[in-house]
Coordinates of C-alpha atoms and ligand atoms in Angstrom, one line a residue:
X1229 CA -27.9 22.7 -36.7
X1230 CA -26.6 26.0 -35.2
X1231 CA -25.0 24.3 -32.2
X1232 CA -22.6 21.7 -33.5
X1233 CA -21.7 18.7 -31.4
X1234 CA -18.2 18.8 -30.0
X1235 CA -17.6 16.1 -32.5
X1236 CA -19.7 14.4 -35.1
X1237 CA -20.2 10.8 -33.7
X1238 CA -20.7 9.6 -37.3
X1239 CA -17.3 11.0 -38.3
X1240 CA -14.8 8.2 -39.0
X1241 CA -11.8 10.3 -38.0
X1242 CA -13.4 11.2 -34.7
X1243 CA -14.1 7.5 -34.0
X1244 CA -10.5 6.5 -35.1
X1245 CA -9.1 9.2 -32.8
X1246 CA -11.2 7.9 -29.9
X1247 CA -10.0 4.4 -30.6
X1248 CA -6.3 5.2 -30.7
X1249 CA -5.6 5.1 -27.0
X1250 CA -7.2 1.7 -26.7
X1251 CA -5.7 -0.3 -29.6
X1252 CA -2.6 -1.5 -27.8
X1253 CA -4.5 -2.9 -24.8
X1254 CA -7.2 -4.4 -27.1
X1255 CA -4.5 -6.2 -29.1
X1256 CA -3.1 -7.6 -25.8
X1257 CA -6.5 -8.7 -24.5
X1258 CA -7.4 -10.2 -27.9
X1259 CA -4.1 -12.2 -28.0
X1260 CA -4.7 -13.5 -24.5
X1261 CA -8.2 -14.6 -25.3
X1262 CA -7.0 -16.0 -28.6
X1263 CA -4.6 -18.3 -26.7
X1264 CA -7.3 -19.4 -24.2
X1265 CA -9.6 -20.3 -27.1
X1266 CA -6.9 -22.0 -29.0
X1267 CA -6.5 -24.4 -26.1
X1268 CA -10.2 -25.1 -26.6
X1269 CA -9.6 -25.7 -30.3
X1270 CA -11.2 -22.5 -31.3
X1271 CA -9.8 -20.0 -33.9
X1272 CA -10.6 -16.6 -32.5
X1273 CA -10.2 -14.8 -35.8
X1274 CA -12.9 -17.0 -37.4
X1275 CA -15.3 -16.1 -34.6
X1276 CA -14.5 -12.4 -34.9
X1277 CA -15.0 -12.4 -38.7
X1278 CA -18.4 -14.1 -38.2
X1279 CA -19.5 -11.7 -35.5
X1280 CA -18.3 -8.7 -37.5
X1281 CA -20.6 -9.8 -40.3
X1282 CA -23.6 -9.9 -37.9
X1283 CA -26.1 -7.0 -38.2
X1284 CA -29.5 -6.1 -36.6
X1285 CA -32.0 -3.6 -37.9
X1286 CA -33.0 -0.6 -35.8
X1287 CA -36.7 0.2 -35.1
X1288 CA -37.3 3.8 -36.3
X1289 CA -39.7 4.1 -33.5
X1290 CA -37.0 3.2 -31.0
X1291 CA -34.9 6.4 -31.4
X1292 CA -37.7 8.5 -29.8
X1293 CA -38.5 8.1 -26.1
X1294 CA -41.1 5.4 -25.5
X1295 CA -44.0 5.6 -23.1
X1296 CA -46.5 3.5 -21.3
X1297 CA -50.2 3.9 -21.0
X1298 CA -49.5 6.0 -18.0
X1299 CA -47.2 8.6 -19.4
X1300 CA -44.4 9.4 -21.8
X1301 CA -41.5 11.6 -20.6
X1302 CA -39.8 12.8 -23.8
X1303 CA -36.1 13.4 -23.6
X1304 CA -34.1 16.3 -25.1
X1305 CA -33.4 16.6 -28.8
X1306 CA -35.7 13.8 -29.9
X1307 CA -36.1 13.2 -33.6
X1308 CA -39.2 15.1 -35.0
X1309 CA -39.5 13.2 -38.3
X1310 CA -38.2 10.2 -40.1
X1311 CA -35.3 12.1 -41.6
X1312 CA -34.0 13.0 -38.1
X1313 CA -34.7 9.4 -36.9
X1314 CA -32.4 8.1 -39.7
X1315 CA -29.6 10.6 -38.5
X1316 CA -29.8 9.1 -35.0
X1317 CA -29.8 5.6 -36.4
X1318 CA -26.6 6.4 -38.4
X1319 CA -24.9 7.5 -35.1
X1320 CA -25.8 4.1 -33.6
X1321 CA -24.4 2.3 -36.6
X1322 CA -21.3 4.4 -36.7
X1323 CA -20.5 3.6 -33.1
X1324 CA -21.7 -0.1 -32.9
X1325 CA -20.8 -1.1 -36.4
X1326 CA -23.8 -3.5 -36.3
X1327 CA -26.9 -1.7 -37.3
X1328 CA -26.8 -0.7 -41.0
X1329 CA -30.5 -1.0 -41.6
X1330 CA -33.7 0.6 -40.3
X1331 CA -37.2 -0.9 -40.0
X1332 CA -39.9 1.8 -40.6
X1333 CA -43.4 1.9 -39.2
X1334 CA -46.2 3.5 -41.2
X1335 CA -47.9 5.9 -40.8
X1336 CA -45.5 7.0 -38.0
X1337 CA -42.7 7.4 -40.7
X1338 CA -44.9 8.8 -43.5
X1339 CA -42.9 11.1 -45.8
X1340 CA -43.8 13.4 -48.8
X1341 CA -41.0 12.1 -50.9
X1342 CA -39.8 8.5 -50.4
X1343 CA -37.1 8.9 -53.1
X1344 CA -35.6 11.8 -51.0
X1345 CA -35.9 9.6 -47.9
X1346 CA -34.0 6.8 -49.7
X1347 CA -31.3 9.2 -50.8
X1348 CA -31.0 10.6 -47.3
X1349 CA -30.6 7.0 -45.9
X1350 CA -28.0 6.2 -48.5
X1351 CA -26.0 9.3 -47.6
X1352 CA -26.1 8.1 -44.0
X1353 CA -24.9 4.6 -45.0
X1354 CA -28.2 3.1 -44.1
X1355 CA -30.7 0.8 -45.9
X1356 CA -34.3 -0.2 -45.1
X1357 CA -35.3 -3.5 -43.5
X1358 CA -38.8 -4.9 -43.0
X1359 CA -41.7 -2.4 -43.2
X1360 CA -44.2 -2.4 -40.3
X1361 CA -47.9 -1.7 -40.9
X1362 CA -50.2 -0.2 -38.3
X1363 CA -53.8 -1.2 -38.0
X1364 CA -53.8 -0.9 -34.2
X1365 CA -54.5 2.8 -34.1
X1366 CA -57.0 5.0 -35.9
X1367 CA -55.5 7.9 -37.9
X1368 CA -57.2 11.3 -38.2
X1369 CA -59.7 11.2 -41.1
X1370 CA -59.7 7.5 -41.3
X1371 CA -63.1 6.2 -42.5
X1372 CA -63.2 2.9 -40.7
X1373 CA -62.2 2.4 -37.0
X1374 CA -60.0 -0.4 -35.8
X1375 CA -61.6 -0.4 -32.4
X1376 CA -62.9 -3.9 -32.8
X1377 CA -60.2 -5.2 -35.1
X1378 CA -58.6 -4.8 -38.5
X1379 CA -57.8 -7.7 -40.8
X1380 CA -60.2 -9.9 -38.7
X1381 CA -63.0 -7.3 -38.2
X1382 CA -66.6 -8.5 -38.7
X1383 CA -67.1 -5.6 -41.2
X1384 CA -65.7 -6.2 -44.7
X1385 CA -65.2 -2.4 -45.1
X1386 CA -62.8 -2.4 -42.1
X1387 CA -60.9 -5.5 -43.4
X1388 CA -60.6 -3.9 -46.9
X1389 CA -59.2 -0.7 -45.3
X1390 CA -56.7 -2.8 -43.3
X1391 CA -55.6 -4.8 -46.4
X1392 CA -55.2 -1.6 -48.4
X1393 CA -53.0 -0.1 -45.7
X1394 CA -50.7 -3.2 -45.8
X1395 CA -50.5 -3.1 -49.6
X1396 CA -49.7 0.6 -49.3
X1397 CA -46.8 -0.3 -46.9
X1398 CA -45.5 -2.8 -49.4
X1399 CA -45.6 -0.3 -52.3
X1400 CA -43.8 2.3 -50.2
X1401 CA -41.3 -0.3 -49.1
X1402 CA -40.6 -1.2 -52.7
X1403 CA -39.6 2.5 -53.3
X1404 CA -37.2 2.3 -50.3
X1405 CA -35.6 -1.1 -51.2
X1406 CA -37.2 -3.0 -48.4
X1407 CA -37.8 -6.7 -48.9
X1408 CA -40.3 -7.6 -46.2
X1409 CA -43.5 -6.6 -44.4
X1410 CA -43.9 -7.4 -40.7
X1411 CA -47.5 -8.1 -40.0
X1412 CA -48.5 -7.6 -36.4
X1413 CA -52.2 -6.9 -35.6
X1414 CA -53.6 -6.3 -32.1
X1415 CA -56.9 -7.9 -33.1
X1416 CA -58.6 -9.8 -30.3
X1417 CA -61.3 -9.6 -27.5
X1418 CA -61.5 -8.7 -23.9
X1419 CA -64.4 -11.0 -23.0
X1420 CA -65.1 -14.7 -23.5
X1421 CA -67.7 -14.9 -26.3
X1422 CA -66.9 -11.4 -27.6
X1423 CA -65.2 -13.1 -30.6
X1424 CA -65.9 -16.3 -32.5
X1425 CA -62.4 -17.8 -32.0
X1426 CA -62.5 -20.0 -35.2
X1427 CA -64.3 -17.6 -37.6
X1428 CA -62.0 -14.7 -36.5
X1429 CA -59.0 -16.7 -37.4
X1430 CA -60.5 -17.6 -40.8
X1431 CA -61.1 -13.9 -41.5
X1432 CA -57.4 -13.3 -40.6
X1433 CA -56.4 -15.9 -43.2
X1434 CA -58.7 -14.4 -45.9
X1435 CA -57.4 -10.9 -45.3
X1436 CA -53.7 -11.9 -44.9
X1437 CA -54.0 -13.9 -48.2
X1438 CA -54.9 -10.6 -50.0
X1439 CA -51.8 -8.9 -48.4
X1440 CA -49.8 -12.0 -49.4
X1441 CA -50.9 -11.7 -53.0
X1442 CA -49.6 -8.1 -53.2
X1443 CA -46.1 -9.2 -52.2
X1444 CA -43.4 -8.9 -54.9
X1445 CA -41.7 -12.3 -55.7
X1446 CA -38.6 -11.5 -53.7
X1447 CA -40.5 -10.2 -50.6
X1448 CA -41.4 -12.0 -47.4
X1449 CA -44.3 -11.6 -45.0
X1450 CA -43.2 -11.8 -41.4
X1451 CA -46.1 -12.8 -39.2
X1452 CA -45.6 -11.6 -35.6
X1453 CA -47.5 -13.4 -32.8
X1454 CA -48.3 -11.9 -29.4
X1455 CA -50.0 -13.4 -26.4
X1456 CA -52.0 -10.4 -25.3
X1457 CA -52.3 -6.5 -25.4
X1458 CA -54.1 -4.5 -26.5
X1459 CA -56.6 -7.4 -26.2
X1460 CA -56.7 -9.0 -22.8
X1461 CA -58.7 -12.2 -23.3
X1462 CA -58.1 -13.6 -26.8
X1463 CA -55.6 -12.4 -29.4
X1464 CA -56.1 -13.7 -33.0
X1465 CA -52.4 -14.5 -33.6
X1466 CA -51.7 -15.3 -30.0
X1467 CA -48.9 -17.8 -30.3
X1468 CA -46.4 -19.4 -32.5
X1469 CA -48.8 -22.2 -33.5
X1470 CA -51.4 -19.7 -34.8
X1471 CA -48.6 -17.9 -36.6
X1472 CA -47.0 -21.0 -38.1
X1473 CA -50.4 -22.4 -39.3
X1474 CA -51.1 -19.1 -41.0
X1475 CA -47.7 -19.1 -42.7
X1476 CA -48.2 -22.6 -43.9
X1477 CA -51.6 -21.7 -45.2
X1478 CA -50.5 -18.5 -47.0
X1479 CA -47.4 -19.8 -48.8
X1480 CA -43.6 -20.1 -48.8
X1481 CA -43.1 -16.3 -48.7
X1482 CA -44.8 -16.2 -45.3
X1483 CA -42.6 -16.7 -42.3
X1484 CA -42.9 -16.4 -38.5
X1485 CA -41.3 -13.5 -36.5
X1486 CA -40.5 -14.0 -32.9
X1487 CA -40.8 -10.9 -30.6
X1488 CA -39.1 -12.1 -27.4
X1489 CA -41.6 -10.0 -25.3
X1490 CA -44.7 -11.6 -26.8
X1491 CA -44.8 -14.7 -24.6
X1492 CA -45.9 -15.5 -21.1
X1493 CA -43.2 -15.2 -18.4
X1494 CA -41.0 -18.4 -18.3
X1495 CA -42.1 -19.6 -21.7
X1496 CA -39.2 -21.5 -23.3
X1497 CA -38.6 -19.2 -26.3
X1498 CA -35.5 -21.1 -27.5
X1499 CA -37.7 -24.2 -27.8
X1500 CA -40.2 -22.2 -30.0
X1501 CA -37.3 -21.1 -32.1
X1502 CA -36.1 -24.7 -32.5
X1503 CA -39.6 -25.8 -33.6
X1504 CA -40.0 -22.9 -36.1
X1505 CA -36.6 -23.8 -37.6
X1506 CA -37.7 -27.4 -37.9
X1507 CA -40.8 -26.2 -39.7
X1508 CA -38.6 -24.0 -42.0
X1509 CA -40.8 -21.1 -40.9
X1510 CA -38.5 -19.0 -38.8
X1511 CA -38.2 -15.6 -40.5
X1512 CA -36.8 -13.3 -37.9
X1513 CA -36.8 -11.7 -34.5
X1514 CA -37.8 -8.6 -32.6
X1515 CA -35.2 -8.6 -29.9
X1516 CA -35.8 -7.0 -26.5
X1517 CA -36.1 -8.2 -22.9
X1518 CA -38.8 -8.4 -20.4
X1519 CA -39.6 -9.5 -16.8
X1520 CA -43.4 -9.6 -16.8
X1521 CA -45.2 -8.6 -20.0
X1522 CA -44.3 -7.0 -23.3
X1523 CA -42.0 -4.7 -21.5
X1524 CA -39.8 -3.9 -24.6
X1525 CA -36.7 -3.5 -22.3
X1526 CA -33.2 -3.4 -23.6
X1527 CA -32.0 -6.7 -25.1
X1528 CA -29.9 -8.7 -22.6
X1529 CA -30.7 -6.4 -19.8
X1530 CA -32.9 -8.8 -17.8
X1531 CA -32.1 -12.3 -18.9
X1532 CA -28.9 -12.5 -21.0
X1533 CA -28.7 -16.3 -20.6
X1534 CA -32.1 -16.6 -22.5
X1535 CA -30.7 -14.4 -25.3
X1536 CA -27.7 -16.7 -25.4
X1537 CA -29.9 -19.8 -25.6
X1538 CA -31.8 -18.4 -28.5
X1539 CA -28.6 -17.7 -30.4
X1540 CA -27.4 -21.1 -29.4
X1541 CA -30.3 -22.6 -31.4
X1542 CA -29.4 -20.5 -34.4
X1543 CA -25.8 -21.5 -34.3
X1544 CA -26.7 -25.1 -33.8
X1545 CA -29.0 -25.0 -36.9
X1546 CA -26.1 -23.6 -38.8
X1547 CA -23.8 -26.3 -37.5
X1548 CA -26.4 -28.9 -38.7
X1549 CA -26.3 -27.1 -42.0
X1550 CA -30.0 -26.0 -41.8
X1551 CA -30.3 -23.0 -44.1
X1552 CA -31.6 -19.9 -42.3
X1553 CA -32.2 -16.4 -43.6
X1554 CA -33.3 -14.3 -40.7
X1555 CA -34.4 -10.7 -40.3
X1556 CA -32.8 -9.6 -37.0
X1557 CA -34.5 -6.5 -35.6
X1558 CA -34.6 -4.7 -32.3
X1559 CA -38.0 -3.7 -31.0
X1560 CA -37.6 -1.8 -27.8
X1561 CA -39.2 1.1 -25.9
X1562 CA -36.7 3.5 -24.1
X1563 CA -38.6 5.2 -21.3
X1564 CA -35.7 6.2 -19.0
X1565 CA -32.5 6.1 -21.1
X1566 CA -31.1 8.0 -24.1
X1567 CA -32.5 5.8 -26.9
X1568 CA -29.3 6.1 -28.9
X1569 CA -27.3 4.7 -25.9
X1570 CA -29.7 1.9 -25.3
X1571 CA -29.7 0.8 -28.9
X1572 CA -25.9 0.9 -29.1
X1573 CA -25.7 -1.3 -26.0
X1574 CA -28.5 -3.6 -27.2
X1575 CA -26.8 -4.2 -30.6
X1576 CA -23.6 -5.1 -28.6
X1577 CA -25.5 -7.5 -26.4
X1578 CA -26.8 -9.4 -29.4
X1579 CA -23.2 -9.6 -30.7
X1580 CA -22.1 -10.9 -27.3
X1581 CA -24.8 -13.6 -27.2
X1582 CA -24.0 -14.6 -30.8
X1583 CA -20.2 -14.8 -30.3
X1584 CA -20.7 -16.8 -27.0
X1585 CA -23.0 -19.2 -28.9
X1586 CA -20.2 -19.6 -31.5
X1587 CA -17.9 -20.8 -28.7
X1588 CA -20.0 -23.8 -27.8
X1589 CA -18.1 -27.1 -28.5
X1590 CA -21.0 -28.7 -30.4
X1591 CA -19.2 -32.0 -31.0
X1592 CA -18.5 -32.5 -27.3
X1593 CA -22.0 -31.3 -26.4
X1594 CA -23.5 -33.9 -28.8
X1595 CA -21.4 -36.6 -27.1
X1596 CA -22.6 -35.7 -23.6
X1597 CA -26.2 -35.5 -24.9
X1598 CA -25.8 -38.9 -26.5
X1599 CA -24.5 -40.3 -23.1
X1600 CA -27.2 -38.4 -21.2
X1601 CA -24.5 -36.7 -19.2
X1602 CA -26.8 -33.9 -18.3
X1603 CA -24.3 -31.9 -16.2
X1604 CA -21.5 -32.0 -18.7
X1605 CA -23.9 -31.1 -21.4
X1606 CA -25.2 -28.0 -19.7
X1607 CA -21.7 -27.0 -18.6
X1608 CA -20.7 -27.0 -22.3
X1609 CA -23.2 -24.1 -22.7
X1610 CA -22.2 -22.4 -19.5
X1611 CA -18.6 -22.5 -20.4
X1612 CA -19.3 -20.5 -23.6
X1613 CA -21.8 -18.2 -21.9
X1614 CA -19.2 -17.3 -19.1
X1615 CA -16.4 -16.6 -21.6
X1616 CA -15.7 -12.8 -21.6
X1617 CA -15.8 -12.1 -25.3
X1618 CA -15.3 -8.3 -25.0
X1619 CA -12.1 -8.4 -27.0
X1620 CA -13.9 -10.2 -29.9
X1621 CA -16.7 -7.6 -29.8
X1622 CA -14.2 -4.7 -29.8
X1623 CA -12.1 -6.3 -32.6
X1624 CA -15.3 -6.8 -34.7
X1625 CA -16.1 -3.2 -34.2
X1626 CA -12.6 -2.3 -35.4
X1627 CA -13.2 -4.4 -38.5
X1628 CA -16.4 -2.3 -39.0
X1629 CA -14.5 1.0 -38.3
X1630 CA -16.7 1.5 -35.3
X1631 CA -15.9 2.5 -31.7
X1632 CA -13.5 0.1 -30.1
X1633 CA -13.8 -0.2 -26.4
X1634 CA -16.5 2.1 -25.2
X1635 CA -19.0 3.3 -27.8
X1636 CA -21.1 4.9 -25.1
X1637 CA -18.2 7.1 -23.9
X1638 CA -17.4 8.0 -27.5
X1639 CA -21.0 9.0 -28.0
X1640 CA -21.2 11.0 -24.8
X1641 CA -17.9 12.8 -25.4
X1642 CA -19.3 13.9 -28.8
X1643 CA -22.0 16.0 -27.2
X1644 CA -24.4 14.8 -29.9
X1645 CA -27.5 14.8 -27.6
X1646 CA -26.9 18.3 -26.3
X1647 CA -26.5 19.5 -29.8
X1648 CA -29.7 17.9 -30.9
X1649 CA -31.5 19.5 -27.9
X1650 CA -30.4 22.8 -29.4
X1651 CA -31.1 22.0 -33.0
X1652 CA -34.5 20.3 -32.3
X1653 CA -36.0 22.8 -29.8
X1654 CA -39.6 21.7 -30.0
X1655 CA -38.8 18.0 -30.1
X1656 CA -40.1 17.5 -26.6
X1657 CA -43.7 18.2 -27.7
X1658 CA -43.8 16.0 -30.8
X1659 CA -45.2 12.6 -30.3
X1660 CA -44.5 11.5 -33.9
X1661 CA -42.6 8.4 -32.6
X1662 CA -45.9 6.8 -31.7
X1663 CA -46.9 4.9 -28.6
X1664 CA -43.6 3.2 -27.9
Ligands
LRH308 C1 -46.3 -5.0 -30.9 C2 -45.0 -4.7 -31.5 C3 -45.0 -4.7 -33.0 C4 -44.8 -3.3 -33.4 C5 -45.1 -2.5 -32.2 C6 -44.4 -1.2 -32.2 O1 -46.2 -5.1 -29.5 O2 -44.0 -5.6 -30.9 O3 -43.8 -5.4 -33.5 O4 -45.6 -2.9 -34.4 O5 -44.6 -3.4 -31.1
MN309 MN1 -42.5 -6.4 -32.1

């Protein structure tokens, strides 16, 4: 990198120096909030420790500029390969303190030497979360096309190729220390009658069973449902019911992953979360936000109350001592912002929703629910959601040696993006970051 950033945003000393001017006011704000919460019977330090331990995985495909079917407007200094994607992910983690792992997508993140990739990640303080396979695009030189499907294609040769790719993703993931495969397929039809709805699902179960068999004993298969796109009439794994039935058919290592953008507008996603928790099949999330379709917008940017209500279900399950082991991941497409900035803010918005959900007085809520006092019940949630938890989020970042008050300002002041624009001159042409 011939043009060094004014400061390395991954450098702990730079971050500590950036934090210094704010620590006194943070302590004052934290103390004030602490007293307020104490009056509500809440120990602020307990909340902060819990929030500081929260983490969400970054989508490797999210640090490049996303696009739509209409166009992609690459930004300056985009990562040109998976190694540079990891460097940008490390900047996000250094400033947010909440994103220590990266979810890779193959073949977008193919590398010659995965041991070298693992070492590079370790040097950056990162580890690998769930792997993502891709049987929704044809790669150059691929023998079988996925135009009419992959794991559910009518041709056994296409299904075999798709199964082999997923097994390949597992094998590469093992080299990287990943422990899960996220299985999303775009298989579906655009016309009534194009697909036999029942037989297509049975082909899915047969193919997915072969992928399941290849899972190491300590791995999980995360089945991701999606209502539509790229198919616009029927999608094989269209909803949580299709996903849950498949998980129950495949075995206990198969769990359901909820991508917030994969539902029709106004669908009650927190209800789906509650049902999957009941079925002991909730395996994880792809967090983002949306107003219409699978918009992949920044988490909490459109409907932060919905995000809060989803975390409310997770905290409630914990309160009812229901064991959960969840893979939290961001899955977003950044078309008009610096992806690093959007991912820093999105990680913070998840921590905000989580910490607010931790403030709900569940004993009092249960009483109001028991007495059918609807208004007092919903006000219990609103009171938590309207609590400004910024001091808790900042304190949690201090505990993670990250940027206290304004990670974005700390990032911008570093000049990292401009330096990348210098160091990665031909980034704007590369499209290695895939469709999103
Ligand atoms: C599908 C999806 C899936 C990824 C892709 C990048 O819409 O959410 O999780 O493979 O986006
Ligand atoms: Mn997704």
